[in-house]
Amino acid sequence: MEVNLEVPSCNPYQQALQNFTAAADVLGLEEDVRAQIREPERVLIVSLPIRMDNGHVRCFTGYRVQHNTSRGPAKGGIRFHPQVTLDEVKALSTWMTWKCAVVNIPYGGGKGGVTCNPKDMSMGEIERMTRRYTHAILPIIGPGQDIPAPDVYTNSQIMAWIMDTYSMTRGYLVTGVVTGKPIGLGGSLGRNEATGRGVFNTIECAATHLRMSLKEAKVVVQGFGNAGSVTAHLLDGAQSDVVAVSDSRGAIYNADGLHIPKLMLHKERTGSVVGFPGSETITQDEMLALPCDILVPAALENMVHAGNAASIKARIVAEAANGPLTPDADAILEEKGVFVIPDILCNAGGVTVSYFEWVQNEQHLMWELQEVNSRLEKVMCKAFAEVLEIKLDRRVSMRTAANILAIRRVVEATRLRGIYP
Ligand code: GLU
């Protein structure tokens, strides 16, 4: 049999099911319960005709998947990206269920997406598409039902349009229908940086566990979007040396460490990290193979696969993205003794502060930034400690341990609720 190691061909939903089965097996979960919580509860596919700026109509396909609502309303972001497929959204919604359960916030899991390339669209086109998408999924969203948030290539402005569209049809302002809103419109301080800050918190926990200092630790960050850039910034602040970063246009390297605040400005100005003065351009695979202590995959799914995992030299891999490692890559890193902080734990800071935002909205309160950040740190460190305890106790990977913790909580809620009718 010929195996092409270069092309990652892993279907993220298969990957999510595989992770679920691994943990369910360790738990000895009976098939009846597995069947109840494995598949999404609800899948909605919508067709979105949009008048483009040139006068023509284009039809986009959108999705909203609610994987599980046994512990609370469905919760999860909306992705605008050319690679969005139903299976990807199903996988991401499944991961949201486990993620909310790992950090023990009272939500289930959901996810949405529209297959489109917002980089090729005007603001007006993106706004019309967002509003039409919101209208199409309106019957199944709401502050007590399903609460969207930002994800890849969506932001606070898009959340404002979702909130406005929903509120217009209700006839009054409903802030709690989405999170990740602008601060001036019911958003929470600290939400924008929350995913990266949570990633940083879990890296600190892992470093303490491994008796490793963050000072002068060499860091590589794959993907310099919201999560990746904030993580890089916080690690830079902890005196780590961020030696390489990448984005969809390429990777850059400086053995002495990149100046992260200047790099953030460069990315804002030029749209990419590439061409940053004083850096050398390298390939994505060269970047992954660099000698470093901490690798942060913060881009898309399947970026680390059987073809490049063996070259990784990091001691800690912190999954800021959702599903960045294929199961093959996971096995290779486990074998090498790399400490992997799994996505459903590592990047749960975003949804945790989304929860804080929703609580503030429901109570008509506004918390100080310091309160948000210290509550976030507490949630992340508690979840990390609980996952680590299961890992050490059961002698499983951090990923399986995180899944065990999450599945246990979802199973408990499912059992307590019983079956209707
Ligand atoms: N899109 C983020 C995630 O994958 C945040 C979701 C949320 O805040 O609801 O976790």
Coordinates of C-alpha atoms and ligand atoms in Angstrom, one line a residue:
M1 CA 0.0 0.0 0.0
E2 CA 1.3 3.4 -0.9
V3 CA 0.7 6.1 1.7
N4 CA 1.1 9.7 0.8
L5 CA 2.5 11.3 3.9
E6 CA 2.5 14.8 2.5
V7 CA -1.2 15.3 2.2
P8 CA -3.3 15.5 5.3
S9 CA -6.6 13.8 4.3
C10 CA -8.1 13.6 7.8
N11 CA -11.8 14.4 8.1
P12 CA -12.2 16.4 11.3
Y13 CA -15.5 14.8 12.2
Q14 CA -14.0 11.3 12.0
Q15 CA -11.2 12.7 14.1
A16 CA -13.7 14.0 16.7
L17 CA -15.5 10.6 16.8
Q18 CA -12.2 8.8 17.1
N19 CA -11.2 11.0 20.2
F20 CA -14.6 10.3 21.6
T21 CA -14.4 6.6 21.2
A22 CA -10.9 6.5 22.8
A23 CA -12.1 8.2 26.0
A24 CA -15.5 6.4 26.0
D25 CA -13.5 3.1 25.9
V26 CA -11.4 4.0 28.9
L27 CA -14.5 5.0 30.7
G28 CA -16.2 1.7 29.7
L29 CA -19.2 3.7 28.6
E30 CA -22.1 1.5 27.4
E31 CA -23.3 1.8 23.8
D32 CA -26.8 3.2 24.7
V33 CA -25.3 6.3 26.3
R34 CA -22.6 6.6 23.6
A35 CA -25.3 6.7 20.9
Q36 CA -27.1 9.5 22.8
I37 CA -24.2 11.9 23.0
R38 CA -22.0 11.0 20.0
E39 CA -24.0 12.6 17.1
P40 CA -25.2 16.2 16.8
E41 CA -28.8 16.8 18.1
R42 CA -29.6 19.2 15.3
V43 CA -28.1 20.2 11.9
L44 CA -29.4 23.1 9.9
I45 CA -28.2 23.8 6.4
V46 CA -29.2 27.1 4.8
S47 CA -28.9 28.7 1.4
L48 CA -28.1 32.4 1.4
P49 CA -28.7 34.4 -1.8
I50 CA -26.7 37.6 -1.5
R51 CA -26.7 40.6 -3.9
M52 CA -23.0 41.3 -4.6
D53 CA -21.6 44.8 -5.2
N54 CA -21.5 44.1 -9.0
G55 CA -25.3 43.6 -9.1
H56 CA -25.2 39.8 -9.5
V57 CA -26.7 37.4 -6.9
R58 CA -24.4 34.7 -5.4
C59 CA -25.8 31.8 -3.3
F60 CA -23.7 30.9 -0.3
T61 CA -24.2 27.8 1.9
G62 CA -24.4 28.2 5.7
Y63 CA -24.6 25.8 8.6
R64 CA -25.5 25.8 12.2
V65 CA -25.0 22.5 14.2
Q66 CA -26.1 22.0 17.8
H67 CA -24.2 19.0 19.0
N68 CA -25.4 18.7 22.6
T69 CA -27.6 20.8 24.9
S70 CA -27.8 18.6 27.9
R71 CA -25.8 20.9 30.1
G72 CA -27.1 24.2 28.7
P73 CA -27.8 26.2 25.6
A74 CA -25.6 25.3 22.5
K75 CA -22.5 27.6 22.4
G76 CA -19.9 28.1 19.8
G77 CA -18.6 30.4 17.1
I78 CA -19.3 31.1 13.5
R79 CA -16.7 30.6 10.9
F80 CA -16.5 32.4 7.5
H81 CA -14.0 30.5 5.4
P82 CA -13.7 28.9 2.0
Q83 CA -13.0 25.4 3.5
V84 CA -16.1 25.3 5.7
T85 CA -18.0 22.0 5.2
L86 CA -20.8 20.3 7.1
D87 CA -18.4 17.7 8.5
E88 CA -16.0 20.5 9.7
V89 CA -18.9 22.3 11.5
K90 CA -20.1 19.0 13.0
A91 CA -16.6 18.3 14.4
L92 CA -16.3 21.9 15.7
S93 CA -19.7 21.7 17.4
T94 CA -18.7 18.3 19.0
W95 CA -15.5 19.8 20.3
M96 CA -17.5 22.8 21.8
T97 CA -19.6 20.3 23.8
W98 CA -16.5 18.8 25.4
K99 CA -14.8 22.2 25.7
C100 CA -17.6 23.7 27.7
A101 CA -17.8 20.6 29.9
V102 CA -14.0 20.6 30.5
V103 CA -14.1 24.1 31.9
N104 CA -17.4 23.3 33.6
I105 CA -19.4 26.2 32.2
P106 CA -23.2 25.6 31.8
Y107 CA -23.3 25.3 28.0
G108 CA -23.7 22.6 25.4
G109 CA -21.8 22.7 22.1
G110 CA -22.7 24.3 18.8
K111 CA -21.0 25.8 15.8
G112 CA -21.8 27.6 12.6
G113 CA -20.2 28.5 9.4
V114 CA -20.6 29.9 5.9
T115 CA -18.5 28.6 3.0
C116 CA -17.1 31.9 1.6
N117 CA -13.9 33.9 1.4
P118 CA -14.4 37.1 3.3
K119 CA -11.0 38.3 2.2
D120 CA -12.5 38.7 -1.3
M121 CA -15.7 40.4 -0.2
S122 CA -16.5 44.0 0.6
M123 CA -17.8 45.1 4.1
G124 CA -21.2 45.6 2.5
E125 CA -21.3 42.1 1.1
I126 CA -20.1 40.6 4.4
E127 CA -22.8 42.5 6.3
R128 CA -25.6 41.4 3.9
M129 CA -24.4 37.8 4.1
T130 CA -24.2 37.9 7.9
R131 CA -27.7 39.3 8.2
R132 CA -29.2 36.8 5.8
Y133 CA -27.4 34.0 7.6
T134 CA -28.7 35.2 11.0
H135 CA -32.2 35.4 9.6
A136 CA -31.9 31.9 8.3
I137 CA -30.8 30.4 11.6
L138 CA -33.0 32.7 13.7
P139 CA -35.6 30.0 14.6
I140 CA -32.9 28.0 16.5
I141 CA -30.8 30.7 18.2
G142 CA -31.4 32.8 21.3
P143 CA -29.9 33.6 24.7
G144 CA -31.4 30.4 26.2
Q145 CA -31.1 28.3 23.1
D146 CA -28.0 28.7 21.1
I147 CA -25.4 31.5 21.4
P148 CA -23.0 32.2 18.5
A149 CA -19.6 33.9 18.9
P150 CA -16.6 34.8 16.7
D151 CA -14.4 32.1 15.1
V152 CA -12.0 32.1 12.1
Y153 CA -12.5 35.2 10.0
T154 CA -15.4 36.6 12.0
N155 CA -15.2 39.4 14.5
S156 CA -17.0 41.8 16.9
Q157 CA -18.5 43.8 14.1
I158 CA -20.1 40.7 12.6
M159 CA -21.4 39.8 16.1
A160 CA -23.0 43.3 16.3
W161 CA -24.8 42.7 13.0
I162 CA -26.0 39.3 14.2
M163 CA -27.3 40.9 17.5
D164 CA -29.0 43.7 15.5
T165 CA -30.7 41.4 13.1
Y166 CA -32.0 39.2 15.8
S167 CA -33.1 42.1 17.9
M168 CA -34.9 43.8 15.0
T169 CA -37.1 40.7 14.5
R170 CA -37.8 40.5 18.2
G171 CA -38.6 44.2 18.5
Y172 CA -36.2 44.9 21.4
L173 CA -32.5 44.7 22.1
V174 CA -31.3 41.2 23.0
T175 CA -27.6 41.4 23.9
G176 CA -27.3 37.8 25.2
V177 CA -28.0 36.2 21.8
V178 CA -24.3 36.4 20.8
T179 CA -21.0 36.9 22.6
G180 CA -17.8 38.5 21.4
K181 CA -19.7 41.8 20.8
P182 CA -18.0 45.2 20.7
I183 CA -17.4 46.7 24.2
G184 CA -19.8 49.5 23.4
L185 CA -22.6 47.1 22.6
G186 CA -22.6 44.7 25.5
G187 CA -19.3 43.1 24.9
S188 CA -17.0 42.1 27.8
L189 CA -13.7 43.5 28.6
G190 CA -11.0 40.9 27.9
R191 CA -13.1 38.8 25.5
N192 CA -11.1 39.7 22.4
E193 CA -7.8 38.5 24.1
A194 CA -9.5 35.6 26.0
T195 CA -8.5 32.7 23.8
G196 CA -4.9 33.6 23.7
R197 CA -4.8 34.5 27.4
G198 CA -6.3 31.1 28.2
V199 CA -3.7 29.4 26.0
F200 CA -1.0 31.3 27.9
N201 CA -2.6 30.2 31.3
T202 CA -2.5 26.5 30.3
I203 CA 1.1 26.9 29.0
E204 CA 2.1 28.3 32.4
C205 CA 0.4 25.4 34.2
A206 CA 2.2 22.9 31.9
A207 CA 5.6 24.6 32.4
T208 CA 5.1 24.4 36.1
H209 CA 4.2 20.7 35.9
L210 CA 7.2 20.0 33.7
R211 CA 9.5 22.2 35.9
M212 CA 10.4 24.3 32.9
S213 CA 10.9 28.0 32.9
L214 CA 9.1 30.3 30.4
K215 CA 12.0 32.7 30.6
E216 CA 14.1 32.4 27.5
A217 CA 12.0 29.4 26.3
K218 CA 12.0 29.3 22.5
V219 CA 8.5 29.5 21.1
V220 CA 7.0 28.9 17.6
V221 CA 3.5 30.1 16.8
Q222 CA 1.7 28.7 13.7
G223 CA -1.0 31.2 12.8
F224 CA -0.9 34.8 13.8
G225 CA -4.6 35.5 14.0
N226 CA -6.5 36.5 17.2
A227 CA -5.5 33.4 19.3
G228 CA -1.9 33.1 18.0
S229 CA -0.9 36.8 18.2
V230 CA -2.2 37.2 21.8
T231 CA -0.5 34.0 23.0
A232 CA 2.8 35.2 21.4
H233 CA 2.4 38.6 23.0
L234 CA 1.8 37.2 26.5
L235 CA 4.7 34.7 26.1
D236 CA 6.9 37.6 24.9
G237 CA 5.8 39.5 28.1
A238 CA 6.9 36.4 30.2
Q239 CA 10.4 36.8 28.6
S240 CA 10.1 33.8 26.3
D241 CA 11.7 34.2 22.8
V242 CA 9.2 33.9 20.0
V243 CA 11.5 32.8 17.3
A244 CA 9.1 32.1 14.4
V245 CA 5.5 32.7 13.5
S246 CA 3.4 32.1 10.4
D247 CA 0.1 33.0 8.7
S248 CA -1.7 31.9 5.6
R249 CA 0.9 33.8 3.4
G250 CA 4.1 32.3 4.9
A251 CA 6.4 31.9 7.9
I252 CA 9.1 34.1 9.3
Y253 CA 12.1 33.4 11.6
N254 CA 14.6 35.2 13.8
A255 CA 16.8 33.1 16.0
D256 CA 17.2 35.9 18.5
G257 CA 13.4 36.3 18.9
L258 CA 10.9 38.5 17.0
H259 CA 9.8 41.8 18.4
I260 CA 6.1 40.9 18.9
P261 CA 4.5 44.3 19.5
K262 CA 6.2 45.6 16.3
L263 CA 5.2 42.4 14.5
M264 CA 1.5 43.0 15.5
L265 CA 1.7 46.5 14.0
H266 CA 3.3 45.1 10.8
K267 CA 0.5 42.5 10.4
E268 CA -2.1 45.2 11.0
R269 CA -0.6 47.5 8.4
T270 CA 0.3 44.9 5.7
G271 CA -2.2 42.1 6.4
S272 CA 0.6 39.5 6.9
V273 CA 3.6 38.7 9.1
V274 CA 5.7 38.1 5.9
G275 CA 8.2 40.8 5.1
F276 CA 8.7 41.8 8.7
P277 CA 12.0 43.7 8.9
G278 CA 14.9 41.7 10.4
S279 CA 13.2 38.3 9.8
E280 CA 14.0 35.5 7.4
T281 CA 11.2 33.8 5.3
I282 CA 11.1 30.0 5.8
T283 CA 8.5 27.3 4.8
Q284 CA 5.8 26.2 7.2
D285 CA 7.4 22.7 7.5
E286 CA 10.8 24.3 8.2
M287 CA 9.2 26.3 10.9
L288 CA 7.6 23.2 12.6
A289 CA 11.0 21.5 12.6
L290 CA 12.8 24.4 14.3
P291 CA 14.5 23.7 17.7
C292 CA 12.1 25.1 20.2
D293 CA 10.5 24.5 23.7
I294 CA 6.9 25.4 23.0
L295 CA 5.0 25.0 19.7
V296 CA 1.6 26.7 19.5
P297 CA -0.5 25.6 16.5
A298 CA -3.0 28.4 16.2
A299 CA -4.2 28.1 12.6
L300 CA -6.7 25.5 11.2
E301 CA -7.3 21.8 11.5
N302 CA -4.9 19.1 10.4
M303 CA -1.9 21.5 10.1
V304 CA 0.3 19.0 12.0
H305 CA 0.1 15.6 10.3
A306 CA 2.0 12.3 9.7
G307 CA 4.2 14.1 7.2
N308 CA 5.6 16.7 9.6
A309 CA 5.0 15.6 13.2
A310 CA 8.1 13.6 13.5
S311 CA 10.3 16.7 12.9
I312 CA 8.8 18.6 15.9
K313 CA 11.3 19.2 18.6
A314 CA 9.1 21.1 21.1
R315 CA 8.5 19.8 24.6
I316 CA 5.0 21.4 24.9
V317 CA 2.5 21.6 22.1
A318 CA -0.3 24.0 23.0
E319 CA -3.3 23.6 20.7
A320 CA -4.7 27.1 20.3
A321 CA -6.5 26.1 17.2
N322 CA -9.3 23.5 17.1
G323 CA -8.1 20.1 15.9
P324 CA -4.7 21.2 14.6
L325 CA -3.2 17.6 15.1
T326 CA -4.4 14.7 13.0
P327 CA -4.7 11.4 15.0
D328 CA -1.5 10.2 13.3
A329 CA 0.4 13.3 14.4
D330 CA -1.1 12.9 17.9
A331 CA 0.3 9.3 18.2
I332 CA 3.7 10.4 16.9
L333 CA 4.0 13.2 19.5
E334 CA 2.7 11.0 22.3
E335 CA 5.4 8.4 21.3
K336 CA 8.1 11.1 21.4
G337 CA 6.9 12.2 24.9
V338 CA 5.8 15.7 23.9
F339 CA 3.4 17.2 26.4
V340 CA 0.3 18.1 24.3
I341 CA -2.3 20.5 25.8
P342 CA -5.4 19.5 23.9
D343 CA -7.6 22.1 22.1
I344 CA -10.7 21.5 24.2
L345 CA -8.7 22.6 27.3
C346 CA -6.0 24.8 25.8
N347 CA -8.3 27.2 23.8
A348 CA -11.3 27.1 26.2
G349 CA -10.5 30.7 27.4
G350 CA -12.5 32.2 24.5
V351 CA -15.7 30.4 25.4
T352 CA -15.1 30.9 29.1
V353 CA -15.1 34.7 28.7
S354 CA -18.0 34.4 26.3
Y355 CA -19.8 32.9 29.3
F356 CA -18.7 35.8 31.5
E357 CA -20.0 38.2 28.8
W358 CA -23.4 36.4 28.7
V359 CA -23.7 36.4 32.5
Q360 CA -22.9 40.2 32.5
N361 CA -25.6 40.7 29.8
E362 CA -28.2 38.7 31.7
Q363 CA -27.5 40.6 34.9
H364 CA -27.0 44.0 33.2
L365 CA -23.6 44.3 34.9
M366 CA -20.1 45.2 33.6
W367 CA -17.0 43.7 35.2
E368 CA -13.6 45.2 35.4
L369 CA -10.9 43.7 33.1
Q370 CA -8.9 42.5 36.1
E371 CA -12.0 40.6 37.4
V372 CA -12.5 39.0 34.0
N373 CA -8.8 38.0 33.7
S374 CA -8.5 36.6 37.2
R375 CA -11.7 34.6 36.9
L376 CA -10.5 33.3 33.6
E377 CA -7.1 32.2 35.0
K378 CA -8.9 30.4 37.9
V379 CA -11.2 28.5 35.5
M380 CA -8.2 27.5 33.2
C381 CA -5.9 26.4 36.0
K382 CA -8.7 24.4 37.7
A383 CA -9.5 22.6 34.4
F384 CA -5.8 22.0 33.7
A385 CA -5.3 20.4 37.2
E386 CA -8.4 18.2 36.8
V387 CA -7.3 17.0 33.4
L388 CA -3.8 16.4 34.6
E389 CA -5.0 14.4 37.6
I390 CA -7.0 12.1 35.3
K391 CA -4.0 11.8 32.9
L392 CA -1.7 10.7 35.8
D393 CA -4.3 8.5 37.4
R394 CA -5.4 6.6 34.3
R395 CA -2.0 6.8 32.4
V396 CA -3.6 8.3 29.3
S397 CA -2.7 11.3 27.1
M398 CA -3.9 14.8 28.1
R399 CA -6.3 14.6 25.2
T400 CA -8.0 11.4 26.4
A401 CA -8.0 12.7 29.9
A402 CA -9.7 16.0 28.8
N403 CA -12.3 13.9 26.9
I404 CA -12.9 11.7 29.9
L405 CA -13.6 14.7 32.1
A406 CA -15.9 16.2 29.6
I407 CA -17.7 13.1 28.6
R408 CA -18.3 12.2 32.3
R409 CA -20.0 15.6 32.9
V410 CA -22.2 15.3 29.8
V411 CA -23.1 11.7 30.6
E412 CA -24.1 12.8 34.2
A413 CA -26.4 15.5 32.9
T414 CA -27.8 13.2 30.2
R415 CA -28.6 10.5 32.8
L416 CA -30.1 13.0 35.3
R417 CA -32.4 14.4 32.7
G418 CA -33.6 11.1 31.4
I419 CA -35.3 10.5 28.1
Y420 CA -38.3 12.4 26.8
P421 CA -41.0 11.3 26.4
Ligands
GLU1 N1 -14.9 30.1 18.5 C1 -14.3 30.0 19.8 C2 -14.0 28.5 20.1 O1 -13.8 27.7 19.2 C3 -15.2 30.6 20.9 C4 -16.6 30.1 21.0 C5 -17.5 30.9 21.9 O2 -17.0 31.9 22.5 O3 -18.7 30.6 22.0 O4 -13.9 28.1 21.2

